[in-house]
Coordinates of C-alpha atoms in Angstrom, one line a residue:
M1046 CA -64.7 -41.8 -88.9
I1047 CA -64.5 -41.5 -85.1
D1048 CA -61.6 -39.0 -85.3
R1049 CA -63.6 -36.9 -87.7
L1050 CA -66.7 -37.0 -85.4
R1051 CA -64.5 -35.9 -82.4
A1052 CA -63.0 -33.0 -84.4
T1053 CA -66.5 -31.9 -85.4
L1054 CA -67.8 -32.1 -81.9
R1055 CA -64.8 -30.2 -80.6
L1056 CA -65.5 -27.3 -83.0
W1057 CA -69.2 -27.3 -81.8
F1058 CA -68.2 -26.8 -78.2
A1059 CA -65.0 -24.8 -78.8
P1060 CA -65.8 -22.5 -81.7
R1061 CA -62.7 -20.4 -80.9
E1062 CA -60.7 -23.1 -82.5
L1063 CA -62.4 -22.3 -85.8
R1064 CA -60.8 -18.9 -85.7
A1065 CA -57.4 -20.6 -86.2
E1066 CA -58.5 -21.6 -89.7
G1067 CA -58.0 -19.3 -92.6
S1068 CA -58.8 -15.6 -92.4
T1069 CA -61.7 -13.8 -90.9
P1070 CA -64.5 -13.4 -93.4
D1071 CA -66.5 -10.2 -93.8
Y1072 CA -68.6 -9.8 -90.7
R1073 CA -71.8 -9.5 -92.8
F1074 CA -71.3 -13.0 -94.1
S1075 CA -70.7 -14.4 -90.6
L1076 CA -73.9 -12.6 -89.3
A1077 CA -75.9 -14.0 -92.2
N1078 CA -74.6 -17.4 -91.3
E1079 CA -75.7 -16.9 -87.7
R1080 CA -79.2 -15.7 -88.8
T1081 CA -79.5 -18.9 -90.9
F1082 CA -78.5 -20.9 -87.8
L1083 CA -81.2 -19.1 -85.7
A1084 CA -83.8 -19.8 -88.4
W1085 CA -83.0 -23.5 -88.2
I1086 CA -83.3 -23.3 -84.4
R1087 CA -86.7 -21.6 -84.7
T1088 CA -87.7 -24.4 -87.0
A1089 CA -86.6 -27.0 -84.5
L1090 CA -88.5 -25.2 -81.7
A1091 CA -91.6 -25.1 -83.9
L1092 CA -91.3 -28.8 -84.5
V1093 CA -91.0 -29.4 -80.7
A1094 CA -94.2 -27.4 -80.2
G1095 CA -95.9 -29.4 -82.9
G1096 CA -94.8 -32.7 -81.4
I1097 CA -96.1 -31.7 -78.0
A1098 CA -99.3 -30.4 -79.6
V1099 CA -100.0 -33.7 -81.3
D1100 CA -99.5 -35.6 -78.1
Q1101 CA -101.6 -33.2 -76.0
F1102 CA -104.4 -32.1 -78.2
L1103 CA -105.2 -35.0 -80.5
T1104 CA -106.6 -37.1 -77.7
G1105 CA -109.2 -38.6 -79.9
L1106 CA -106.5 -40.6 -81.7
S1107 CA -105.3 -43.9 -80.2
W1108 CA -102.3 -43.7 -78.0
G1109 CA -100.1 -45.6 -80.5
V1110 CA -100.9 -43.3 -83.4
R1111 CA -100.6 -40.1 -81.4
T1112 CA -97.3 -41.2 -79.8
T1113 CA -95.8 -42.4 -83.1
I1114 CA -96.6 -39.1 -84.8
S1115 CA -95.4 -37.1 -81.8
V1116 CA -92.1 -39.0 -81.6
A1117 CA -91.5 -38.6 -85.3
V1118 CA -92.0 -34.9 -85.2
L1119 CA -89.8 -34.5 -82.1
A1120 CA -87.1 -36.6 -83.7
C1121 CA -87.2 -34.2 -86.7
A1122 CA -86.8 -31.3 -84.2
A1123 CA -83.7 -32.9 -82.6
A1124 CA -82.2 -33.6 -86.1
C1125 CA -82.9 -30.0 -87.1
A1126 CA -81.2 -28.6 -84.0
F1127 CA -78.1 -30.7 -84.5
R1128 CA -78.0 -30.0 -88.2
A1129 CA -78.2 -26.2 -87.5
V1130 CA -75.0 -26.3 -85.4
N1131 CA -73.2 -28.5 -87.9
H1132 CA -74.2 -26.4 -90.9
W1133 CA -73.2 -23.2 -89.1
M1134 CA -69.8 -24.6 -88.4
R1135 CA -69.3 -26.0 -91.9
C1136 CA -70.3 -22.7 -93.5
E1137 CA -68.1 -20.6 -91.2
R1138 CA -65.1 -22.9 -91.9
A1139 CA -65.7 -22.7 -95.7
M1140 CA -65.9 -18.9 -95.5
R1141 CA -62.7 -18.8 -93.5
R1142 CA -60.9 -21.1 -96.0
G1143 CA -62.3 -19.2 -99.0
E1144 CA -64.1 -22.4 -100.2
D1145 CA -67.5 -22.8 -101.7
L1146 CA -70.3 -23.1 -99.2
P1147 CA -71.3 -26.7 -98.4
V1148 CA -74.4 -28.0 -100.0
S1149 CA -77.0 -29.9 -98.0
R1150 CA -79.8 -32.3 -98.6
F1151 CA -81.2 -31.7 -95.2
P1152 CA -83.8 -29.1 -96.1
V1153 CA -85.5 -31.5 -98.6
L1154 CA -85.3 -34.3 -96.0
L1155 CA -86.9 -32.1 -93.3
A1156 CA -89.6 -30.8 -95.7
T1157 CA -90.4 -34.4 -96.7
A1158 CA -90.5 -35.6 -93.1
T1159 CA -92.7 -32.7 -92.1
A1160 CA -95.1 -33.2 -95.0
V1161 CA -95.4 -36.9 -94.2
A1162 CA -96.1 -36.1 -90.5
A1163 CA -98.7 -33.6 -91.6
L1164 CA -100.3 -36.1 -93.9
L1165 CA -100.3 -38.7 -91.1
V1166 CA -102.1 -36.3 -88.8
L1167 CA -104.5 -35.4 -91.5
V1168 CA -105.4 -39.0 -92.3
A1169 CA -105.7 -39.8 -88.6
V1170 CA -108.0 -36.9 -87.9
V1171 CA -110.2 -37.5 -90.9
L1172 CA -110.5 -41.2 -90.1
R1173 CA -111.2 -40.5 -86.5
G1174 CA -113.6 -37.7 -87.4
G1175 CA -116.0 -40.2 -89.0
R1176 CA -116.5 -42.0 -85.6

């Protein structure tokens, strides 16, 4: 397990090693993979902005509620950013090896976590709005 993690992290920080695997895929596929990576990074940045916004602008909520929601959204942002790199690398490796692209449950997990955070904010604002 530790060796696999080390190998993955090594590819994250030394992507040239990835070129040693398989053959170079059509550049259009690599560029599409990179665009997907950038879309995940934009999602992570939007979640960072959302987490900061919850903390800074929902001052009518108690500190504990505001901080809990903010930390949860920021944790999702960090997970999204790390997952973006990992998914990019896994897809690039699969294309170079001529394998099927990897599947991921992360989009549904991220969507669920975002929906839960939005519902928490909604409930907190509605409950606080009655006071």
